[in-house]
PDB file of C-alpha atoms in Angstrom:
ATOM      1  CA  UNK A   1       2.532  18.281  11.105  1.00  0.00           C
ATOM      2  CA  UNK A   2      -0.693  20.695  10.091  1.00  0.00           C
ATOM      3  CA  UNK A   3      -3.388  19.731  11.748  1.00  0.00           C
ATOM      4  CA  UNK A   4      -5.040  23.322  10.698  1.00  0.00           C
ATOM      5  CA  UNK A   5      -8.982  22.315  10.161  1.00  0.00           C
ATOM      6  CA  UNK A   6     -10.007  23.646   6.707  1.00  0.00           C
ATOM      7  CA  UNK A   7     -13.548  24.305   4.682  1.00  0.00           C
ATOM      8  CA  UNK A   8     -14.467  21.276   2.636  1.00  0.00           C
ATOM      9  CA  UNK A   9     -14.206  23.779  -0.317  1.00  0.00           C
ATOM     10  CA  UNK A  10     -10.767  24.797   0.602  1.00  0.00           C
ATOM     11  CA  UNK A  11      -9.451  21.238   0.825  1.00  0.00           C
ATOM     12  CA  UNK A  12      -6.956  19.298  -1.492  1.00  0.00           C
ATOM     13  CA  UNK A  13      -9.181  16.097  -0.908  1.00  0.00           C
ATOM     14  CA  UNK A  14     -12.747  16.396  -1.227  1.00  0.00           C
ATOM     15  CA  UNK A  15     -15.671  12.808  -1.122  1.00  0.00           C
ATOM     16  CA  UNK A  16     -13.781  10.948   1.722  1.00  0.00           C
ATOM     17  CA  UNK A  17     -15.388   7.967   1.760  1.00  0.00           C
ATOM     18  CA  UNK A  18     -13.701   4.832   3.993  1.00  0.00           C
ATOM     19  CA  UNK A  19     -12.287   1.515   2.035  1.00  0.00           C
ATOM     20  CA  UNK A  20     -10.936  -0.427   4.757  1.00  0.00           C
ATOM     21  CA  UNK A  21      -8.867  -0.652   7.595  1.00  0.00           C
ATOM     22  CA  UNK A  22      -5.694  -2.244   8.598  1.00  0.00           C
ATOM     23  CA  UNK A  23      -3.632  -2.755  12.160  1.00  0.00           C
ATOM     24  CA  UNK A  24      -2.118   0.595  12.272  1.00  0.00           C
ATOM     25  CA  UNK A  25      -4.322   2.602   9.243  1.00  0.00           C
ATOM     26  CA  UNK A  26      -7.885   3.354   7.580  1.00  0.00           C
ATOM     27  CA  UNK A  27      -7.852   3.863   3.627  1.00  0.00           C
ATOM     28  CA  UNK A  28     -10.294   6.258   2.056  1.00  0.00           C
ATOM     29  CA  UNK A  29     -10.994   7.020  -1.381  1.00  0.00           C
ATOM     30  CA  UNK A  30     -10.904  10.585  -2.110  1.00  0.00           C
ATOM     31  CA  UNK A  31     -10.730  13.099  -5.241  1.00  0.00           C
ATOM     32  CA  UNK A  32      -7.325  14.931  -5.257  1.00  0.00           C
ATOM     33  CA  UNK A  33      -7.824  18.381  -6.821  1.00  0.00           C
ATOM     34  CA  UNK A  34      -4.532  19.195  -7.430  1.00  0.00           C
ATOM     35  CA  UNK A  35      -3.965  15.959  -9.160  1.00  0.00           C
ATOM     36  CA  UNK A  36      -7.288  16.048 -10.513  1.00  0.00           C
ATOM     37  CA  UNK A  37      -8.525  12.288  -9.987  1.00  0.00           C
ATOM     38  CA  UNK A  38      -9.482  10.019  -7.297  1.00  0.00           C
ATOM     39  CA  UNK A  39      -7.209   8.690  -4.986  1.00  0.00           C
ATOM     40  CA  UNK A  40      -6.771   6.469  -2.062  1.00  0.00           C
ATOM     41  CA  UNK A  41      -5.789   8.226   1.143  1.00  0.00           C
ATOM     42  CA  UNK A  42      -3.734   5.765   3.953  1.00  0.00           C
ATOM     43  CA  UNK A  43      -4.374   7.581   7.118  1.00  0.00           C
ATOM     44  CA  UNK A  44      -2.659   6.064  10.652  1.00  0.00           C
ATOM     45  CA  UNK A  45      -4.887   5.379  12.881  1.00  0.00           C
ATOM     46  CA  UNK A  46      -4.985   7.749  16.673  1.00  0.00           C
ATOM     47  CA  UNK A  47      -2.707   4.802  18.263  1.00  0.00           C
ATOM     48  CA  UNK A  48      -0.600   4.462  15.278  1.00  0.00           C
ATOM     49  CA  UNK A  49       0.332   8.412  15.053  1.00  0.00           C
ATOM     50  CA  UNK A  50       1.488   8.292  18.804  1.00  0.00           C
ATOM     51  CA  UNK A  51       4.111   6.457  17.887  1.00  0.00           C
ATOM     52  CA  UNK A  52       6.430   8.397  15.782  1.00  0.00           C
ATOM     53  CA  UNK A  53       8.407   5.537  13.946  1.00  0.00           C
ATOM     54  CA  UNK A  54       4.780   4.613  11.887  1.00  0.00           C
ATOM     55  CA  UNK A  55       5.027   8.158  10.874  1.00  0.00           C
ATOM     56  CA  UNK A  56       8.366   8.325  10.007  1.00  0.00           C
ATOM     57  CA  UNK A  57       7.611   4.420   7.881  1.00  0.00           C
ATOM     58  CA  UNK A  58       5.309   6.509   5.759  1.00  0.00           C
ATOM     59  CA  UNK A  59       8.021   8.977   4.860  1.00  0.00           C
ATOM     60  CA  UNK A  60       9.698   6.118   4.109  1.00  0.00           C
ATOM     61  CA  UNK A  61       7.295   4.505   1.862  1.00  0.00           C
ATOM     62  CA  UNK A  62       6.690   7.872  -0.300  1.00  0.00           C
ATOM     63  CA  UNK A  63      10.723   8.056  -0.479  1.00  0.00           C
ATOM     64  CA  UNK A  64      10.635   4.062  -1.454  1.00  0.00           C
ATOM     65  CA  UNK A  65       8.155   4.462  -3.946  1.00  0.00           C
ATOM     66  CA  UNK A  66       9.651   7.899  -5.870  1.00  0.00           C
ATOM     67  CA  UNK A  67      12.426   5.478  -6.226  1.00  0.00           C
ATOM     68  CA  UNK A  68      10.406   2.458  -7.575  1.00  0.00           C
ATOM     69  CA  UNK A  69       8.356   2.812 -11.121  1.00  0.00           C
ATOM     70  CA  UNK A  70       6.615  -0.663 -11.980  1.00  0.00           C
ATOM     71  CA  UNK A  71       3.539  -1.488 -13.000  1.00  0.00           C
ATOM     72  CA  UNK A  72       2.930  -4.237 -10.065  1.00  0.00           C
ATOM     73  CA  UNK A  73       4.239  -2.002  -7.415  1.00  0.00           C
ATOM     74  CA  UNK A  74       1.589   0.603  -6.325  1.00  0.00           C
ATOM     75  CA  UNK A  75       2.255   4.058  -6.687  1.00  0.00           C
ATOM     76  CA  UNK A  76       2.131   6.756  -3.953  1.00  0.00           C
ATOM     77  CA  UNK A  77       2.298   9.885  -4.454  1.00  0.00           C
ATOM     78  CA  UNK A  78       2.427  12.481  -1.923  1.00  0.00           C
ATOM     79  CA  UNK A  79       2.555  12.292   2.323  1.00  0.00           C
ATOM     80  CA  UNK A  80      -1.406  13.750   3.587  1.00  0.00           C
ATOM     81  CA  UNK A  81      -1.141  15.911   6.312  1.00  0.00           C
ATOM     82  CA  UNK A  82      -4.079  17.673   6.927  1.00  0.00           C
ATOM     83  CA  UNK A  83      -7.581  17.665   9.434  1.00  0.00           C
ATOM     84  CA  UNK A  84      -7.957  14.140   9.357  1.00  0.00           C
ATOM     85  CA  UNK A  85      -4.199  13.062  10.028  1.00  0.00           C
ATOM     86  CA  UNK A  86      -1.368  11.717   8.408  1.00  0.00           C
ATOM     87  CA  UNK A  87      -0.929   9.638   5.670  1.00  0.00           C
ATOM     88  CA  UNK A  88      -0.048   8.327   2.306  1.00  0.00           C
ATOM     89  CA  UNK A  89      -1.922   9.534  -1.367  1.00  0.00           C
ATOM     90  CA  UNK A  90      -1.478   6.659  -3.497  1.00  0.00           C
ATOM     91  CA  UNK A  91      -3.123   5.191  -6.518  1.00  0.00           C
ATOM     92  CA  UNK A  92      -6.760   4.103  -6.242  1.00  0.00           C
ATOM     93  CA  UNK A  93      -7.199   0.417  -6.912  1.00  0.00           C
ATOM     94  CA  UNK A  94     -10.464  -1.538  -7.353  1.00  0.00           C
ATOM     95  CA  UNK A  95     -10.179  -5.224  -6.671  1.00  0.00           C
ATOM     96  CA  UNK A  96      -9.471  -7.469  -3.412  1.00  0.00           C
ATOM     97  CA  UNK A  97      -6.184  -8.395  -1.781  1.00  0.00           C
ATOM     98  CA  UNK A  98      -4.791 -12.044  -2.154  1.00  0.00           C
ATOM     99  CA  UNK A  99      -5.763 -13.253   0.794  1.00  0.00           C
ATOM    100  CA  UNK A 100      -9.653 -12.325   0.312  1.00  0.00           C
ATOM    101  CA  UNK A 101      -8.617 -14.375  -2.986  1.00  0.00           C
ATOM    102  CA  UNK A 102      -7.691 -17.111  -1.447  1.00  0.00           C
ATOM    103  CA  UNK A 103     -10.506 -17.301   1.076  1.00  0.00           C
ATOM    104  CA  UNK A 104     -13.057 -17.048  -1.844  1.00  0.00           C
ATOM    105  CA  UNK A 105     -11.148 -20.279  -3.651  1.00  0.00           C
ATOM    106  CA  UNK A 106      -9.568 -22.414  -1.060  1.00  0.00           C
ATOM    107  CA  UNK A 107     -11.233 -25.374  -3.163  1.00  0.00           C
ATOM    108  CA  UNK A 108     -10.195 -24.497  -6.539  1.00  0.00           C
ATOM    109  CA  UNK A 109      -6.666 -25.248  -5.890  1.00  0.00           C
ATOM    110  CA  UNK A 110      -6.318 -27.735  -9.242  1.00  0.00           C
ATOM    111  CA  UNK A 111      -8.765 -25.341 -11.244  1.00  0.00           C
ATOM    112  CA  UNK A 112      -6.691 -22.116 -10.376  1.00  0.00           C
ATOM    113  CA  UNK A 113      -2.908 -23.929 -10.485  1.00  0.00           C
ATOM    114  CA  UNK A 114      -1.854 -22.216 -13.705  1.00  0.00           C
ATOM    115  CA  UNK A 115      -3.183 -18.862 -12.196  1.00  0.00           C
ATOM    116  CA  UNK A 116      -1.556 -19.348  -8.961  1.00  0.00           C
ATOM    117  CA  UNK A 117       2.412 -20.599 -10.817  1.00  0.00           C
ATOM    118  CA  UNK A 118       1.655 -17.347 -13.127  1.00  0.00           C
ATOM    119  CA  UNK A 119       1.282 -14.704  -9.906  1.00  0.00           C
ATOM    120  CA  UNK A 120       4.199 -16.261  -8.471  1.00  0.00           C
ATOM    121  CA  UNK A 121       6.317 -15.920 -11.214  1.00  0.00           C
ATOM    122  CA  UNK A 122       5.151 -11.775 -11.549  1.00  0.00           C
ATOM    123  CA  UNK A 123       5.393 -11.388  -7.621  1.00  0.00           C
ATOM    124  CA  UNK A 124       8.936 -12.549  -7.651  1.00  0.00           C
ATOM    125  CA  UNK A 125       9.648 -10.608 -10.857  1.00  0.00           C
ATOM    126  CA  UNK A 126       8.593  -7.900  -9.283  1.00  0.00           C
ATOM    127  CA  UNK A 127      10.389  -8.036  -6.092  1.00  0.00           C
ATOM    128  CA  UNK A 128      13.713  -8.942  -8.193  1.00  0.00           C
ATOM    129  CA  UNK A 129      12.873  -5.514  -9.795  1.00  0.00           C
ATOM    130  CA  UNK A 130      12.121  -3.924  -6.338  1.00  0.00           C
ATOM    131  CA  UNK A 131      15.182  -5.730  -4.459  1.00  0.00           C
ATOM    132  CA  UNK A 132      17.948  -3.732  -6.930  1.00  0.00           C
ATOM    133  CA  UNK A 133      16.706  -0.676  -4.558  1.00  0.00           C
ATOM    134  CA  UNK A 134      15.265  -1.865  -1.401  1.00  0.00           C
ATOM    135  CA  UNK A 135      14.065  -5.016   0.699  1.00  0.00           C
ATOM    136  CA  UNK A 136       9.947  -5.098   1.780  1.00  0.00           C
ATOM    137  CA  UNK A 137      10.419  -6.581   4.784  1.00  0.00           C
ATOM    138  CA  UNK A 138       6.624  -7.194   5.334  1.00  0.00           C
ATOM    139  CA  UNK A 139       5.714  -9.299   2.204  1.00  0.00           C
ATOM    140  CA  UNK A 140       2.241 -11.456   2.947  1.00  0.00           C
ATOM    141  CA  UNK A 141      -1.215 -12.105   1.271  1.00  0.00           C
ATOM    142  CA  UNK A 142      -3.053  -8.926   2.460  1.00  0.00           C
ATOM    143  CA  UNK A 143       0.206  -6.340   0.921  1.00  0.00           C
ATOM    144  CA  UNK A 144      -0.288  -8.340  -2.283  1.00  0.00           C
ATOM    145  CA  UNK A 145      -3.724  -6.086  -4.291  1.00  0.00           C
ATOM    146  CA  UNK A 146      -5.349  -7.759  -7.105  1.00  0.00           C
ATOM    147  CA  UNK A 147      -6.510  -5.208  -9.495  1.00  0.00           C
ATOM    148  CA  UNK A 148     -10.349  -6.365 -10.452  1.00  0.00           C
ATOM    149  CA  UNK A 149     -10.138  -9.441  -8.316  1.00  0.00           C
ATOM    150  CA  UNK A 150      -7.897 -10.943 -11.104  1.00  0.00           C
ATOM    151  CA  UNK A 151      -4.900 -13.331  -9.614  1.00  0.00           C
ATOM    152  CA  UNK A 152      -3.383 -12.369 -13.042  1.00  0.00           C
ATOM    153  CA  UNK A 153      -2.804  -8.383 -11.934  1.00  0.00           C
ATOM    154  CA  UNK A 154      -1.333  -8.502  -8.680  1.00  0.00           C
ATOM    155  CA  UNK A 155       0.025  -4.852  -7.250  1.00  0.00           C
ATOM    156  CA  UNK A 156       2.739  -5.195  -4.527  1.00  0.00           C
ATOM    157  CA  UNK A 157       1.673  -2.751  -1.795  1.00  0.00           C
ATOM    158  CA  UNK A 158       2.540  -1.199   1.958  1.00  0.00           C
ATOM    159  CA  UNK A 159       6.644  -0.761   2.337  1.00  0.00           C
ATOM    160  CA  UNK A 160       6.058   1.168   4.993  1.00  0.00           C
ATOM    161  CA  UNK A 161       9.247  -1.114   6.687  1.00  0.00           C
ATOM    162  CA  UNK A 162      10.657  -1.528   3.522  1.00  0.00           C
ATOM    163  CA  UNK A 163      14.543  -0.519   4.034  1.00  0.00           C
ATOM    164  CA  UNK A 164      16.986   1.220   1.240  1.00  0.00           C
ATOM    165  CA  UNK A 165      19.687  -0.780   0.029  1.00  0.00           C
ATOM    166  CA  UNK A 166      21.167  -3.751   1.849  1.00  0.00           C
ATOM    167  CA  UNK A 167      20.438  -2.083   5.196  1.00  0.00           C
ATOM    168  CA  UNK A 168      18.664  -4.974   6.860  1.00  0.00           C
ATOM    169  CA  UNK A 169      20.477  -4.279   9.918  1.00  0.00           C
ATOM    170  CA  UNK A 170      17.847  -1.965  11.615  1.00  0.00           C
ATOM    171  CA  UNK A 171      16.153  -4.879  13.489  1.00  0.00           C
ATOM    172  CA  UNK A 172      13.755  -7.794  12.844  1.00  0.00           C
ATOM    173  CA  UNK A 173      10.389  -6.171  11.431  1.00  0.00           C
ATOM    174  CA  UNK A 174       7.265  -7.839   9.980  1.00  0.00           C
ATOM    175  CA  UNK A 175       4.025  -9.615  10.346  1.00  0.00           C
ATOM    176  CA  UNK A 176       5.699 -12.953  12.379  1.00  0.00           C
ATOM    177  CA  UNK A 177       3.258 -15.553  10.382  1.00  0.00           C
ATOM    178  CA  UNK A 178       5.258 -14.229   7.031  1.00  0.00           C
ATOM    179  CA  UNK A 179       8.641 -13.727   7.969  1.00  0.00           C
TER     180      UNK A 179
END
């Protein structure tokens, strides 16, 4: 891992500025100047990097997604090691994730029925698409983006435990409330 501390003008990723944060990670939004465009940046948090299998998940998730091209799966492109940690560059997104979605309309269940039969039928088109390769494992409201806030452009995000093939045999992972 290079941990080497660099000048802000020498860096890949310049404008860091924090998104959000999960269990084991904080996402930033960040300009990549090698790809020239913004970016968000997954970084593990100091607990998270201790443990070496969280690492090695992100490996796995930028070796998942090279294999994976769909336009409701979101894109990563590169592993960040750098100053700030280790993490994931992947594609930007502006919206909330479904379960901010379904806070914000828990009484617009009749009103939003349509919307809600039409995400299910392009989250399970999408995993059919994504299951010819690999299995998520981890599959719950908060993995599931919605570009714009829209319930009509969901992105399918975090296989960090996602596992190649039909090699479910490397033990029972997940968020328990979803599996």
């Amino acid at each position: 891992m290079n941990l080497n501390v660099q000048t802000e003008s020498n860096e890949r990723f310049t404008g860091w500025k924090r998104l959000g944060a999960g269990a084991h990670a904080v996402v930033y939004k960040a300009y990549d100047q090698e790809l020239s465009c913004e970016v968000a940046v997954k970084l593990l948090n100091e607990e998270a990097r201790v443990h070496g299998n969280l690492v090695d998940g992100l490996r796995n998730e930028v070796n998942i997604s090279r294999s994976l091209t769909h336009p409701n799966i979101c894109r990563i492109h590169d592993i960040y090691e750098g100053p700030k940690g280790v993490g994931i560059v992947m594609n930007v997104l502006n919206g909330c994730d479904l379960s901010q979605w379904m806070k914000a309309n828990k009484g617009d269940t009749l009103r939003t029925a349509s919307e809600r039969l039409d995400l299910i039928r392009i989250v399970t088109n999408t995993l059919e698409f994504a299951h010819k390769k690999i299995v998520h494992r981890d599959l719950k409201p908060s993995n599931i983006f919605l570009v714009d806030g829209d319930i009509g452009q969901p992105v399918i995000m975090d296989f960090g435990i996602s596992v190649l093939g039909e090699d479910t045999d490397q033990g029972v992972c997940g968020t328990p409330k979803y599996m």
